[in-house]
A tleap script that builds the chain and sets N, CA, C and O, in Angstrom:
source leaprc.protein.ff14SB
mol = sequence {
  NMET ALA VAL ILE VAL ASN TRP ASN GLY VAL
  ASP ILE PRO GLU GLU LEU LYS ALA LEU LYS
  LYS GLY ARG TYR VAL LEU VAL PRO ILE ASP
  GLU PRO PRO GLU ILE THR GLU GLU GLN GLU
  ALA GLY LEU GLU ALA ALA ILE ALA SER ILE
  ARG ALA GLY GLU GLY LEU SER LEU GLU GLU
  ALA LEU ALA GLN ALA LYS ALA SER LEU CGLU
}
set mol.1.N position { 81.056 18.384 138.629 }
set mol.1.CA position { 81.721 19.207 139.423 }
set mol.1.C position { 83.239 19.204 138.663 }
set mol.1.O position { 83.942 18.204 138.509 }
set mol.2.N position { 83.548 20.541 138.242 }
set mol.2.CA position { 85.161 20.680 137.700 }
set mol.2.C position { 85.798 21.234 138.647 }
set mol.2.O position { 85.523 22.075 139.502 }
set mol.3.N position { 86.797 20.568 138.335 }
set mol.3.CA position { 88.291 20.901 139.636 }
set mol.3.C position { 89.561 21.403 138.537 }
set mol.3.O position { 90.036 20.675 137.665 }
set mol.4.N position { 89.907 22.598 138.771 }
set mol.4.CA position { 91.218 23.009 137.961 }
set mol.4.C position { 92.525 22.651 138.935 }
set mol.4.O position { 92.683 23.060 140.085 }
set mol.5.N position { 93.155 22.042 138.407 }
set mol.5.CA position { 94.388 21.720 139.011 }
set mol.5.C position { 95.762 21.939 138.249 }
set mol.5.O position { 96.109 21.347 137.227 }
set mol.6.N position { 96.552 23.006 139.018 }
set mol.6.CA position { 97.704 23.024 138.467 }
set mol.6.C position { 98.959 21.978 138.968 }
set mol.6.O position { 99.443 22.003 140.100 }
set mol.7.N position { 99.328 21.161 138.000 }
set mol.7.CA position { 100.316 20.188 138.550 }
set mol.7.C position { 101.703 20.207 138.151 }
set mol.7.O position { 102.056 20.489 137.007 }
set mol.8.N position { 102.620 19.857 139.245 }
set mol.8.CA position { 104.080 20.309 138.595 }
set mol.8.C position { 104.723 18.767 138.244 }
set mol.8.O position { 105.940 18.586 138.191 }
set mol.9.N position { 103.783 17.745 138.026 }
set mol.9.CA position { 103.802 16.735 137.401 }
set mol.9.C position { 104.588 15.608 138.194 }
set mol.9.O position { 104.850 14.557 137.610 }
set mol.10.N position { 104.936 15.787 139.397 }
set mol.10.CA position { 105.459 15.135 140.666 }
set mol.10.C position { 104.613 14.985 141.718 }
set mol.10.O position { 104.185 13.854 141.950 }
set mol.11.N position { 104.322 15.804 142.331 }
set mol.11.CA position { 103.485 15.699 143.719 }
set mol.11.C position { 102.165 15.635 143.355 }
set mol.11.O position { 101.779 16.039 142.258 }
set mol.12.N position { 101.287 15.061 144.361 }
set mol.12.CA position { 99.884 14.894 144.088 }
set mol.12.C position { 98.899 16.252 144.669 }
set mol.12.O position { 98.835 16.410 145.888 }
set mol.13.N position { 98.172 17.177 143.777 }
set mol.13.CA position { 98.010 18.404 144.242 }
set mol.13.C position { 96.922 17.966 145.206 }
set mol.13.O position { 96.472 16.820 145.209 }
set mol.14.N position { 96.444 19.119 146.184 }
set mol.14.CA position { 95.648 18.798 147.318 }
set mol.14.C position { 93.978 18.657 146.767 }
set mol.14.O position { 93.091 18.089 147.405 }
set mol.15.N position { 93.815 19.316 145.442 }
set mol.15.CA position { 92.566 19.250 144.906 }
set mol.15.C position { 92.276 17.827 144.566 }
set mol.15.O position { 91.142 17.458 144.872 }
set mol.16.N position { 93.233 16.746 143.868 }
set mol.16.CA position { 93.024 15.668 143.864 }
set mol.16.C position { 92.852 15.082 145.041 }
set mol.16.O position { 91.715 14.636 145.189 }
set mol.17.N position { 93.571 14.926 145.924 }
set mol.17.CA position { 93.481 14.478 147.407 }
set mol.17.C position { 91.886 14.749 147.774 }
set mol.17.O position { 91.162 13.916 148.320 }
set mol.18.N position { 91.516 15.972 147.399 }
set mol.18.CA position { 90.186 16.129 148.387 }
set mol.18.C position { 88.828 15.298 147.421 }
set mol.18.O position { 87.623 15.427 147.635 }
set mol.19.N position { 89.443 14.507 146.413 }
set mol.19.CA position { 87.942 14.274 145.464 }
set mol.19.C position { 87.463 12.784 146.311 }
set mol.19.O position { 88.238 12.115 146.994 }
set mol.20.N position { 86.340 12.541 146.130 }
set mol.20.CA position { 86.129 11.315 146.461 }
set mol.20.C position { 86.320 10.276 145.755 }
set mol.20.O position { 86.378 10.509 144.548 }
set mol.21.N position { 86.470 8.950 146.139 }
set mol.21.CA position { 86.935 7.834 145.753 }
set mol.21.C position { 86.133 7.372 144.179 }
set mol.21.O position { 84.923 7.172 144.070 }
set mol.22.N position { 86.838 7.303 143.394 }
set mol.22.CA position { 86.361 6.863 142.001 }
set mol.22.C position { 87.041 7.151 140.927 }
set mol.22.O position { 88.151 7.675 141.023 }
set mol.23.N position { 86.486 6.855 139.744 }
set mol.23.CA position { 86.913 7.110 138.328 }
set mol.23.C position { 86.982 8.524 137.789 }
set mol.23.O position { 85.860 9.015 137.672 }
set mol.24.N position { 88.019 9.355 137.412 }
set mol.24.CA position { 88.041 10.598 137.051 }
set mol.24.C position { 88.749 10.615 135.320 }
set mol.24.O position { 89.318 9.619 134.874 }
set mol.25.N position { 88.615 11.676 134.651 }
set mol.25.CA position { 89.134 12.012 133.483 }
set mol.25.C position { 89.874 13.023 133.629 }
set mol.25.O position { 89.273 13.948 134.177 }
set mol.26.N position { 90.906 13.236 133.376 }
set mol.26.CA position { 91.951 14.623 133.289 }
set mol.26.C position { 92.044 15.092 132.309 }
set mol.26.O position { 92.512 14.273 131.518 }
set mol.27.N position { 91.836 16.093 131.830 }
set mol.27.CA position { 92.163 16.604 130.354 }
set mol.27.C position { 92.812 17.897 130.653 }
set mol.27.O position { 92.281 18.697 131.423 }
set mol.28.N position { 93.999 18.141 130.041 }
set mol.28.CA position { 94.452 19.529 130.045 }
set mol.28.C position { 93.993 20.619 129.300 }
set mol.28.O position { 93.670 20.522 128.116 }
set mol.29.N position { 93.947 21.772 130.024 }
set mol.29.CA position { 93.042 22.645 129.488 }
set mol.29.C position { 94.008 23.784 128.896 }
set mol.29.O position { 93.594 24.922 128.675 }
set mol.30.N position { 95.031 23.471 128.713 }
set mol.30.CA position { 96.351 24.350 128.327 }
set mol.30.C position { 96.140 24.827 127.002 }
set mol.30.O position { 96.223 26.029 126.752 }
set mol.31.N position { 95.833 23.844 125.999 }
set mol.31.CA position { 95.638 24.208 124.738 }
set mol.31.C position { 93.867 24.202 124.517 }
set mol.31.O position { 93.169 23.394 125.129 }
set mol.32.N position { 93.365 25.081 123.688 }
set mol.32.CA position { 91.970 25.011 123.467 }
set mol.32.C position { 91.186 23.858 122.781 }
set mol.32.O position { 91.828 23.144 122.011 }
set mol.33.N position { 89.960 23.617 122.965 }
set mol.33.CA position { 89.722 22.445 122.683 }
set mol.33.C position { 89.536 22.703 121.052 }
set mol.33.O position { 89.347 23.842 120.626 }
set mol.34.N position { 89.610 21.494 120.137 }
set mol.34.CA position { 89.207 21.474 118.664 }
set mol.34.C position { 87.504 21.573 118.679 }
set mol.34.O position { 86.730 21.048 119.479 }
set mol.35.N position { 87.215 22.403 117.547 }
set mol.35.CA position { 85.707 22.438 117.504 }
set mol.35.C position { 85.784 22.068 116.040 }
set mol.35.O position { 86.770 22.012 115.304 }
set mol.36.N position { 84.451 21.817 115.783 }
set mol.36.CA position { 84.016 21.312 114.072 }
set mol.36.C position { 83.859 22.442 113.139 }
set mol.36.O position { 83.589 23.541 113.624 }
set mol.37.N position { 83.977 22.332 112.007 }
set mol.37.CA position { 83.464 23.429 111.248 }
set mol.37.C position { 82.151 24.113 111.399 }
set mol.37.O position { 81.942 25.309 111.197 }
set mol.38.N position { 81.124 23.037 111.850 }
set mol.38.CA position { 79.802 23.530 112.068 }
set mol.38.C position { 79.643 24.219 113.386 }
set mol.38.O position { 78.716 24.999 113.604 }
set mol.39.N position { 80.592 23.909 114.286 }
set mol.39.CA position { 80.523 24.359 115.678 }
set mol.39.C position { 81.118 26.000 115.405 }
set mol.39.O position { 80.570 26.978 115.913 }
set mol.40.N position { 82.122 26.070 114.665 }
set mol.40.CA position { 82.856 27.387 114.357 }
set mol.40.C position { 81.780 28.486 113.670 }
set mol.40.O position { 81.775 29.682 113.959 }
set mol.41.N position { 80.960 27.912 112.800 }
set mol.41.CA position { 80.317 28.659 111.794 }
set mol.41.C position { 78.856 28.997 112.944 }
set mol.41.O position { 78.242 30.063 112.882 }
set mol.42.N position { 78.557 28.071 113.766 }
set mol.42.CA position { 77.625 28.590 114.697 }
set mol.42.C position { 78.038 29.815 115.581 }
set mol.42.O position { 77.330 30.808 115.752 }
set mol.43.N position { 79.262 29.612 116.112 }
set mol.43.CA position { 79.669 30.750 117.143 }
set mol.43.C position { 79.658 32.108 116.080 }
set mol.43.O position { 79.044 33.158 116.267 }
set mol.44.N position { 80.432 31.792 115.041 }
set mol.44.CA position { 80.386 33.265 114.347 }
set mol.44.C position { 78.973 33.843 113.977 }
set mol.44.O position { 78.804 35.050 113.808 }
set mol.45.N position { 78.049 32.989 113.870 }
set mol.45.CA position { 76.664 33.553 113.397 }
set mol.45.C position { 76.094 34.050 114.623 }
set mol.45.O position { 75.423 35.082 114.579 }
set mol.46.N position { 76.328 33.282 115.999 }
set mol.46.CA position { 75.979 33.974 117.122 }
set mol.46.C position { 76.725 35.393 117.107 }
set mol.46.O position { 76.006 36.391 117.143 }
set mol.47.N position { 78.000 35.540 117.060 }
set mol.47.CA position { 78.696 36.709 117.361 }
set mol.47.C position { 77.935 37.740 116.567 }
set mol.47.O position { 77.461 38.687 117.194 }
set mol.48.N position { 77.752 37.667 115.202 }
set mol.48.CA position { 77.084 38.152 114.235 }
set mol.48.C position { 76.031 38.961 114.865 }
set mol.48.O position { 75.966 40.176 115.052 }
set mol.49.N position { 75.191 37.970 115.158 }
set mol.49.CA position { 73.669 38.318 115.631 }
set mol.49.C position { 73.796 39.292 117.257 }
set mol.49.O position { 72.930 40.133 117.499 }
set mol.50.N position { 74.606 39.116 117.954 }
set mol.50.CA position { 74.867 39.684 118.864 }
set mol.50.C position { 75.209 41.385 118.549 }
set mol.50.O position { 74.598 42.376 118.946 }
set mol.51.N position { 76.248 41.297 117.808 }
set mol.51.CA position { 76.882 42.544 117.207 }
set mol.51.C position { 75.737 43.326 116.626 }
set mol.51.O position { 75.741 44.554 116.701 }
set mol.52.N position { 74.636 42.584 115.980 }
set mol.52.CA position { 73.434 43.199 115.170 }
set mol.52.C position { 72.533 43.533 116.371 }
set mol.52.O position { 71.491 44.123 116.084 }
set mol.53.N position { 72.678 43.353 117.213 }
set mol.53.CA position { 71.774 43.813 118.521 }
set mol.53.C position { 70.612 42.716 118.656 }
set mol.53.O position { 69.586 42.990 119.280 }
set mol.54.N position { 70.813 41.420 118.029 }
set mol.54.CA position { 69.688 40.485 118.132 }
set mol.54.C position { 70.042 39.498 119.423 }
set mol.54.O position { 69.321 38.501 119.454 }
set mol.55.N position { 70.779 39.570 120.231 }
set mol.55.CA position { 71.198 38.930 121.359 }
set mol.55.C position { 70.105 38.915 122.367 }
set mol.55.O position { 69.150 39.686 122.449 }
set mol.56.N position { 70.407 37.922 123.106 }
set mol.56.CA position { 69.241 37.705 124.407 }
set mol.56.C position { 69.792 38.506 125.305 }
set mol.56.O position { 70.993 38.776 125.321 }
set mol.57.N position { 68.760 39.030 126.289 }
set mol.57.CA position { 69.247 39.521 127.968 }
set mol.57.C position { 69.729 38.333 128.392 }
set mol.57.O position { 69.602 37.255 127.810 }
set mol.58.N position { 70.333 38.559 129.504 }
set mol.58.CA position { 71.199 37.873 130.624 }
set mol.58.C position { 69.928 37.163 131.095 }
set mol.58.O position { 69.943 35.932 131.100 }
set mol.59.N position { 68.898 37.776 131.466 }
set mol.59.CA position { 67.588 36.943 131.962 }
set mol.59.C position { 67.173 35.676 130.934 }
set mol.59.O position { 67.150 34.486 131.251 }
set mol.60.N position { 66.866 36.225 129.676 }
set mol.60.CA position { 66.357 35.227 128.879 }
set mol.60.C position { 67.564 34.099 128.587 }
set mol.60.O position { 67.228 32.921 128.461 }
set mol.61.N position { 68.737 34.417 128.501 }
set mol.61.CA position { 69.692 33.432 128.386 }
set mol.61.C position { 69.732 32.689 129.446 }
set mol.61.O position { 69.795 31.507 129.109 }
set mol.62.N position { 69.724 32.865 130.879 }
set mol.62.CA position { 69.533 32.087 132.018 }
set mol.62.C position { 68.332 31.200 131.992 }
set mol.62.O position { 68.426 30.026 132.351 }
set mol.63.N position { 67.265 31.689 131.602 }
set mol.63.CA position { 65.947 31.075 131.350 }
set mol.63.C position { 66.125 29.971 130.720 }
set mol.63.O position { 65.932 28.820 131.113 }
set mol.64.N position { 66.530 30.383 129.646 }
set mol.64.CA position { 66.791 29.102 128.289 }
set mol.64.C position { 67.735 27.879 128.772 }
set mol.64.O position { 67.559 26.698 128.474 }
set mol.65.N position { 68.814 28.421 129.610 }
set mol.65.CA position { 70.184 27.511 129.860 }
set mol.65.C position { 69.201 26.454 131.213 }
set mol.65.O position { 69.197 25.225 131.293 }
set mol.66.N position { 68.595 27.271 131.958 }
set mol.66.CA position { 67.750 26.560 133.228 }
set mol.66.C position { 66.626 25.416 132.390 }
set mol.66.O position { 66.418 24.295 132.855 }
set mol.67.N position { 66.259 25.692 131.675 }
set mol.67.CA position { 65.055 25.096 130.991 }
set mol.67.C position { 65.670 24.316 130.034 }
set mol.67.O position { 64.898 23.599 129.398 }
set mol.68.N position { 66.787 24.255 129.764 }
set mol.68.CA position { 67.568 23.048 128.851 }
set mol.68.C position { 67.985 22.041 129.924 }
set mol.68.O position { 67.967 20.892 129.482 }
set mol.69.N position { 68.307 22.123 131.033 }
set mol.69.CA position { 68.987 21.505 132.065 }
set mol.69.C position { 67.665 20.410 133.095 }
set mol.69.O position { 67.988 19.528 133.891 }
set mol.70.N position { 66.461 20.756 132.809 }
set mol.70.CA position { 65.466 20.566 133.357 }
set mol.70.C position { 64.961 19.083 132.567 }
set mol.70.O position { 63.903 18.542 132.889 }
savepdb mol mol.pdb
quit
């Protein structure tokens, strides 16, 4: 479960107070994550494929995403 928190650097946000006891990793999202050259090339190929009309329909994409999680 992802929780987005806007923090002023001082007060504890309500979103954090609502989390269950445990260990968490907080990662700032103000800067985009770094991707590898291979990942960037893959994204560019996917965009080109979609622009060429070779993309998947929403239903196909959802079915593939669901299958990959099973």
